[in-house]
Coordinates of C-alpha atoms in Angstrom, one line a residue:
V26 CA 7.2 -28.0 -17.2
A27 CA 6.9 -24.6 -19.2
A28 CA 5.9 -22.6 -16.1
R29 CA 8.4 -24.3 -13.8
H30 CA 11.6 -23.8 -16.4
R31 CA 10.3 -20.9 -18.2
D32 CA 12.5 -19.9 -21.1
S33 CA 15.0 -22.4 -20.3
S34 CA 15.6 -25.7 -22.3
V35 CA 14.1 -28.7 -20.7
S36 CA 15.1 -32.4 -20.6
V37 CA 12.3 -34.5 -21.8
R38 CA 13.7 -38.0 -20.8
T39 CA 12.8 -36.8 -16.9
L40 CA 9.2 -36.9 -17.9
I41 CA 9.1 -40.6 -19.4
P42 CA 8.4 -42.3 -16.1
V43 CA 5.6 -39.7 -15.9
L44 CA 4.2 -40.3 -19.0
Q45 CA 4.6 -44.2 -18.5
W46 CA 2.6 -44.1 -15.1
A47 CA -0.2 -41.8 -16.8
G48 CA -0.7 -44.4 -19.8
Q49 CA -0.6 -47.3 -17.4
S50 CA -3.6 -45.3 -15.0
C51 CA -5.5 -44.7 -18.4
G52 CA -5.2 -47.9 -19.4
V53 CA -6.7 -49.1 -15.8
V54 CA -9.3 -46.4 -16.1
G55 CA -10.5 -47.6 -19.7
M56 CA -10.5 -51.2 -19.0
Q57 CA -12.9 -50.7 -15.9
G58 CA -15.1 -48.3 -17.7
G59 CA -15.7 -50.7 -20.5
L60 CA -13.6 -48.7 -23.2
T61 CA -10.8 -49.8 -25.3
F62 CA -8.1 -47.1 -24.6
P63 CA -4.5 -48.2 -26.2
W64 CA -2.6 -46.9 -23.1
W65 CA 0.3 -48.4 -24.8
S66 CA 0.3 -45.7 -27.2
L67 CA 1.2 -42.9 -24.6
L68 CA 4.0 -45.1 -23.7
L69 CA 5.3 -45.3 -27.4
L70 CA 4.9 -41.5 -27.7
A71 CA 6.9 -41.2 -24.5
I72 CA 9.8 -43.2 -26.0
F73 CA 9.5 -41.1 -29.2
V74 CA 9.8 -37.7 -27.5
G75 CA 12.5 -39.2 -25.2
S76 CA 15.0 -39.4 -28.2
S77 CA 14.9 -35.7 -28.2
D78 CA 17.3 -34.5 -25.8
E79 CA 15.9 -31.0 -25.2
V80 CA 13.3 -28.9 -26.1
T81 CA 13.4 -24.9 -26.5
L82 CA 10.5 -23.4 -25.0
G83 CA 10.5 -19.9 -26.4
N84 CA 13.1 -17.1 -26.6
R85 CA 11.5 -13.7 -24.9
G86 CA 14.4 -11.6 -25.9
G87 CA 16.9 -13.1 -23.7
F88 CA 20.0 -15.0 -24.3
T89 CA 20.1 -17.2 -27.4
V90 CA 20.0 -20.9 -26.8
G91 CA 20.4 -24.0 -29.1
T92 CA 17.4 -25.1 -31.1
A93 CA 15.7 -28.3 -30.5
T94 CA 17.2 -31.5 -31.3
G95 CA 15.2 -33.9 -33.3
L96 CA 12.6 -31.5 -34.1
E97 CA 13.9 -29.5 -36.6
T98 CA 16.9 -29.0 -38.7
A99 CA 19.6 -26.8 -37.1
A100 CA 23.4 -26.5 -37.0
E101 CA 25.2 -27.9 -34.1
P102 CA 26.2 -25.6 -31.3
A103 CA 29.8 -25.2 -31.0
H104 CA 29.4 -25.7 -27.2
T105 CA 28.6 -28.9 -25.1
E106 CA 25.6 -28.8 -22.6
S107 CA 25.4 -30.4 -19.4
K108 CA 22.5 -32.8 -18.8
D109 CA 20.8 -31.4 -15.8
G110 CA 22.7 -28.6 -14.7
W111 CA 25.6 -27.4 -12.8
T112 CA 25.7 -27.3 -8.8
V113 CA 27.9 -25.2 -6.9
G114 CA 30.2 -28.1 -5.6
E115 CA 30.5 -29.5 -9.5
I116 CA 32.3 -26.4 -10.7
P117 CA 36.0 -26.9 -10.9
N118 CA 38.4 -23.9 -9.4
P119 CA 40.2 -22.6 -12.3
N120 CA 43.2 -21.4 -10.0
T121 CA 44.8 -24.8 -10.3
A122 CA 46.2 -26.6 -13.2
E123 CA 43.6 -29.6 -13.0
G124 CA 40.6 -27.2 -12.2
A125 CA 42.1 -25.0 -15.4
K126 CA 41.9 -28.4 -17.5
L127 CA 38.2 -29.1 -16.5
C128 CA 37.2 -25.4 -17.2
G129 CA 38.5 -25.9 -20.9
R130 CA 41.5 -23.8 -20.3
N131 CA 44.2 -26.8 -21.3
G132 CA 47.7 -25.8 -21.4
T133 CA 47.6 -23.5 -18.5
T134 CA 48.5 -24.0 -15.2
H135 CA 45.9 -21.5 -13.7
S136 CA 43.3 -19.5 -15.0
Y137 CA 40.6 -16.7 -14.1
I138 CA 37.9 -18.0 -16.3
C139 CA 36.0 -21.1 -16.1
D140 CA 34.1 -22.3 -19.1
P141 CA 33.5 -26.0 -19.1
N142 CA 30.5 -26.0 -21.9
S143 CA 33.1 -23.9 -24.2
Y144 CA 31.0 -21.1 -24.9
I145 CA 34.2 -19.1 -25.9
S146 CA 37.2 -20.1 -28.1
G147 CA 40.7 -20.3 -26.6
K148 CA 41.7 -17.0 -28.3
E149 CA 39.0 -15.3 -26.7
A150 CA 39.9 -17.0 -23.2
D151 CA 43.3 -16.1 -23.6
K152 CA 42.6 -12.4 -24.4
I153 CA 40.3 -12.4 -21.3
D154 CA 42.9 -13.9 -19.0
A155 CA 45.1 -11.3 -20.0
E156 CA 42.7 -8.3 -19.4
I157 CA 42.0 -9.7 -15.9
A158 CA 45.5 -10.1 -15.3
F159 CA 46.3 -6.5 -16.4
I160 CA 43.6 -5.3 -14.3
R161 CA 44.8 -7.3 -11.2
K162 CA 48.4 -5.9 -11.8
N163 CA 47.3 -2.3 -12.3
V164 CA 44.3 -1.9 -9.8
S165 CA 44.6 -2.0 -6.0
L166 CA 41.7 -1.6 -3.6
P167 CA 41.9 -0.5 0.5
S168 CA 40.8 -3.2 2.7
T169 CA 37.8 -2.3 4.6
K170 CA 39.2 -4.2 7.8
D171 CA 42.9 -2.6 8.1
H172 CA 42.8 -0.2 4.9
T173 CA 45.8 -2.0 3.3
L174 CA 46.0 -2.3 -0.4
H175 CA 45.0 -5.4 -2.1
D176 CA 44.9 -6.2 -6.0
L177 CA 41.7 -6.5 -7.7
Q178 CA 40.9 -9.9 -8.1
I179 CA 38.2 -11.1 -10.6
G180 CA 36.9 -14.5 -11.8
V181 CA 34.5 -15.3 -14.6
C182 CA 32.3 -18.6 -14.7
I183 CA 30.3 -19.2 -17.9
L184 CA 27.9 -22.0 -17.5
D185 CA 25.0 -23.4 -19.8
R186 CA 22.4 -23.8 -16.8
L187 CA 22.1 -23.9 -13.1
K188 CA 20.6 -27.2 -11.5
P189 CA 17.4 -26.0 -9.8
P190 CA 16.3 -27.6 -6.6
F191 CA 13.5 -29.8 -6.0
F192 CA 11.0 -27.2 -5.3
G193 CA 11.2 -23.7 -6.8
E194 CA 13.9 -21.7 -8.9
V195 CA 17.7 -21.5 -8.3
D196 CA 18.4 -18.0 -6.8
V197 CA 21.7 -17.0 -9.6
F198 CA 23.1 -14.5 -6.7
D199 CA 23.0 -16.8 -4.1
F200 CA 24.5 -19.4 -6.3
G201 CA 27.2 -16.6 -7.3
Q202 CA 28.0 -15.8 -3.7
K203 CA 28.5 -19.5 -3.1
L204 CA 30.9 -20.0 -5.8
Y205 CA 32.5 -16.7 -4.6
N206 CA 33.4 -18.4 -1.5
Q207 CA 34.3 -21.5 -3.1
W208 CA 36.6 -20.1 -5.2
G209 CA 38.4 -18.1 -2.5
L210 CA 38.3 -14.7 -4.7
G211 CA 39.9 -12.1 -2.8
D212 CA 42.4 -11.8 0.0
P213 CA 41.3 -13.4 3.6
G214 CA 39.3 -10.4 4.9
A215 CA 40.0 -8.1 2.4
G216 CA 36.9 -8.4 0.3
N217 CA 38.7 -7.5 -3.0
G218 CA 37.0 -9.9 -5.4
I219 CA 34.7 -9.8 -8.0
L220 CA 32.8 -12.4 -9.6
L221 CA 30.8 -12.7 -13.2
L222 CA 28.6 -15.5 -13.5
L223 CA 26.8 -16.1 -16.6
S224 CA 24.2 -18.8 -17.2
I225 CA 23.6 -18.8 -20.8
A226 CA 20.3 -21.1 -21.1
D227 CA 18.9 -19.9 -18.1
R228 CA 19.3 -16.4 -19.3
R229 CA 20.8 -14.9 -16.3
A230 CA 23.8 -13.2 -14.9
A231 CA 25.2 -11.9 -11.7
I232 CA 27.7 -9.8 -10.5
V233 CA 29.0 -10.7 -6.7
T234 CA 31.4 -8.3 -5.2
G235 CA 33.6 -8.3 -2.0
S236 CA 33.3 -5.4 0.7
A237 CA 36.4 -3.5 -0.9
A238 CA 35.2 -3.9 -4.3
K239 CA 31.7 -3.0 -3.5
L240 CA 33.3 0.5 -2.5
V241 CA 34.0 1.3 -6.2
L242 CA 31.5 -1.1 -7.9
S243 CA 27.8 -0.4 -6.3
D244 CA 25.1 -2.8 -6.9
H245 CA 23.5 -0.2 -9.4
Q246 CA 26.5 -0.2 -11.5
G247 CA 26.1 -4.1 -11.7
T248 CA 23.0 -4.0 -12.7
R249 CA 23.9 -1.3 -15.6
I250 CA 26.8 -3.6 -16.5
I251 CA 24.4 -6.6 -16.9
S252 CA 22.0 -4.6 -19.1
E253 CA 24.9 -3.5 -21.2
M254 CA 26.2 -6.9 -21.7
G255 CA 22.7 -7.8 -23.1
D256 CA 23.2 -6.8 -26.8
P257 CA 26.3 -9.0 -27.3
L258 CA 24.7 -12.2 -25.4
R259 CA 21.6 -11.9 -27.7
A260 CA 23.9 -12.1 -30.8
G261 CA 25.8 -15.1 -29.3
D262 CA 29.0 -13.1 -28.5
V263 CA 29.6 -14.5 -24.9
G264 CA 33.1 -13.4 -25.1
G265 CA 32.4 -10.0 -26.2
A266 CA 30.0 -9.6 -23.4
V267 CA 32.7 -10.6 -21.0
Q268 CA 35.3 -8.2 -22.3
V269 CA 32.3 -5.3 -22.0
A270 CA 32.0 -6.3 -18.2
L271 CA 35.8 -6.0 -17.9
D272 CA 35.9 -2.8 -19.3
R273 CA 33.2 -1.4 -17.0
F274 CA 35.2 -3.0 -14.1
L275 CA 38.1 -1.2 -14.9
R276 CA 36.5 2.1 -15.5
A277 CA 34.7 1.8 -12.2
A278 CA 38.0 1.1 -10.4
H279 CA 39.3 4.3 -11.8
G280 CA 36.3 6.4 -11.0
L281 CA 35.3 6.8 -14.8
Y282 CA 32.1 4.7 -14.8
E283 CA 29.5 7.1 -12.9
D284 CA 26.7 5.5 -10.9
S285 CA 24.0 7.8 -12.6
W286 CA 20.8 7.0 -13.8
S287 CA 19.7 6.6 -17.6
V288 CA 16.4 8.3 -18.9
V289 CA 14.8 4.8 -19.3
E290 CA 15.6 4.4 -15.2
Y291 CA 14.2 7.8 -14.7
L292 CA 11.1 7.0 -16.4
A293 CA 10.9 3.6 -14.8
V294 CA 10.8 5.4 -11.4
I295 CA 7.8 7.8 -12.2
P296 CA 5.2 5.2 -11.9
A297 CA 6.7 3.8 -8.4
I298 CA 6.6 7.4 -7.5
I299 CA 2.8 7.8 -8.4
A300 CA 2.2 4.5 -6.6
F301 CA 4.1 5.5 -3.5
A302 CA 2.1 8.8 -3.4
Y303 CA -1.1 7.1 -3.9
V304 CA -0.4 4.8 -1.1
S305 CA 0.5 7.6 1.1
C306 CA -2.5 9.4 0.7
I307 CA -4.5 6.6 1.4
G308 CA -2.4 5.8 4.5
C309 CA -3.0 9.2 5.6
C310 CA -6.8 9.2 5.1
I311 CA -6.9 6.0 6.8
F312 CA -4.4 7.4 10.0
W313 CA -6.9 10.7 10.1
F314 CA -9.9 8.6 10.1
A315 CA -8.5 5.9 12.8
C316 CA -7.1 8.9 15.1
C317 CA -9.4 11.8 14.8
S318 CA -12.7 10.4 14.2
P319 CA -13.1 9.3 17.8
C320 CA -12.3 12.9 18.6
L321 CA -14.8 14.2 16.4
L322 CA -17.4 12.0 17.7
L323 CA -16.8 13.0 21.3
L324 CA -16.8 16.6 20.3
C325 CA -20.2 16.1 18.4
R326 CA -21.7 14.4 21.4
Q327 CA -20.6 17.2 23.9
R328 CA -22.1 19.8 21.5
L329 CA -25.5 17.6 21.6
T330 CA -25.2 17.3 25.5
W331 CA -24.6 21.3 26.2
K332 CA -27.6 21.9 23.8
F333 CA -30.0 19.5 25.5
Q334 CA -28.7 20.7 28.9
G335 CA -29.4 24.4 27.9
K336 CA -32.9 23.3 26.8
F337 CA -33.5 21.3 29.9
R338 CA -32.3 24.4 32.0
K339 CA -34.7 26.8 30.1
A340 CA -37.7 24.1 30.6
K341 CA -37.0 23.7 34.3
D342 CA -36.9 27.7 35.0
D343 CA -40.2 27.8 33.2
L344 CA -41.8 25.3 35.7
R345 CA -40.6 27.0 38.5
R346 CA -41.7 30.6 37.4
I347 CA -45.3 28.8 36.8
E348 CA -45.1 27.4 40.0
E349 CA -44.1 30.5 41.9
E350 CA -47.0 32.4 39.9
Q351 CA -49.4 29.6 40.8
G352 CA -48.5 30.2 44.5
R353 CA -48.9 33.7 44.4
R354 CA -52.2 33.4 43.0
K355 CA -53.4 30.8 45.5
E356 CA -51.9 33.2 47.9
A357 CA -53.9 36.1 46.7
A358 CA -57.1 34.4 46.6
R359 CA -56.9 33.1 50.0
R360 CA -56.3 36.7 51.3
D361 CA -59.1 38.1 49.3
I362 CA -56.8 40.7 47.9
D363 CA -58.8 43.0 45.4
A364 CA -56.9 43.9 42.1
A365 CA -58.6 45.3 39.1
V366 CA -56.4 43.7 36.6
D367 CA -54.5 40.5 37.1
K368 CA -52.3 38.3 35.0
W369 CA -52.4 34.7 34.5
Q370 CA -50.2 32.4 32.8
C371 CA -51.2 29.3 30.7
P372 CA -49.5 26.2 31.8
I373 CA -49.5 24.7 28.5
C374 CA -48.2 27.5 25.8
L375 CA -46.6 29.6 28.8
D376 CA -48.2 32.8 27.5
D377 CA -49.3 35.5 29.9
F378 CA -53.2 36.7 29.7
S379 CA -54.7 39.8 31.3
F380 CA -58.0 39.4 33.0
T381 CA -60.2 41.5 35.7
K382 CA -61.3 40.1 38.9
A383 CA -65.1 39.5 37.5
E384 CA -63.5 37.5 34.6

């Protein structure tokens, strides 16, 4: 369970059937093996553990979450928490009166922020709504379709946790894209919307931008904004983190938020460059060996062929010369030609020897 949900709070009530089944299985094994194992003790343990709603599995420098209920004494959190997490279809749209009420924005007919778990106060929500309305009134973006101007529409969604699928983990960015389309942020075909999604207990955040908004707020800038929101989120100031993001959105829309890399980002790229160079060298060596080694083998084979062909021609010429010499000697002996000195060649070492007729 810890590996499945890592740093998030895990509901232990869902483990009761598993513990009951394990207890019954252990009881059966104990009776068959002749051992007295109190399987009902596991059932009592499951019921006891089930009295605790949540267990916090560590906090590795991410967003802060509530402490475990029933395990240690701690102050009750000011926000409410969902039992199993939120799905996209369960999140109300704050742009309607009913949706604004379900999003915790009582007394308003519409809002730009949905905080159903009440992580921020009403005053903070009013301030955030006012800032988003100011940005929408003063910032216009050209549509990527017909280049007409449209106001920048921003939506903020703050949840305690996202409901994971049966297998794997929930993709916060994919979740944000579905919520972006469900809320209908931006004008049709204009792409002038931005969604800020925060999942506090999951310690995850996402910034989803439309096609026109992406021209002023790149993905790299969105990553930097989420990084700058980390300090207030770790301090438990969710409203302050949202205001930091809105300030960066406004600066980016006016071209005042440069898309530059920090020193830490440059240092983080150095290992990637070294790894790329190392892999490139290995790839070049493999390519050279695969492409050039056959050519080198053919060249070496050809050189050996030429060498042996030269030796073969030399040996063939020597044999021909020996045969001609022997033929001349036989012809001289047949004609009984007198010669004071003659030459003879050894057929083994191919050396010439001088000898007289008597010899």
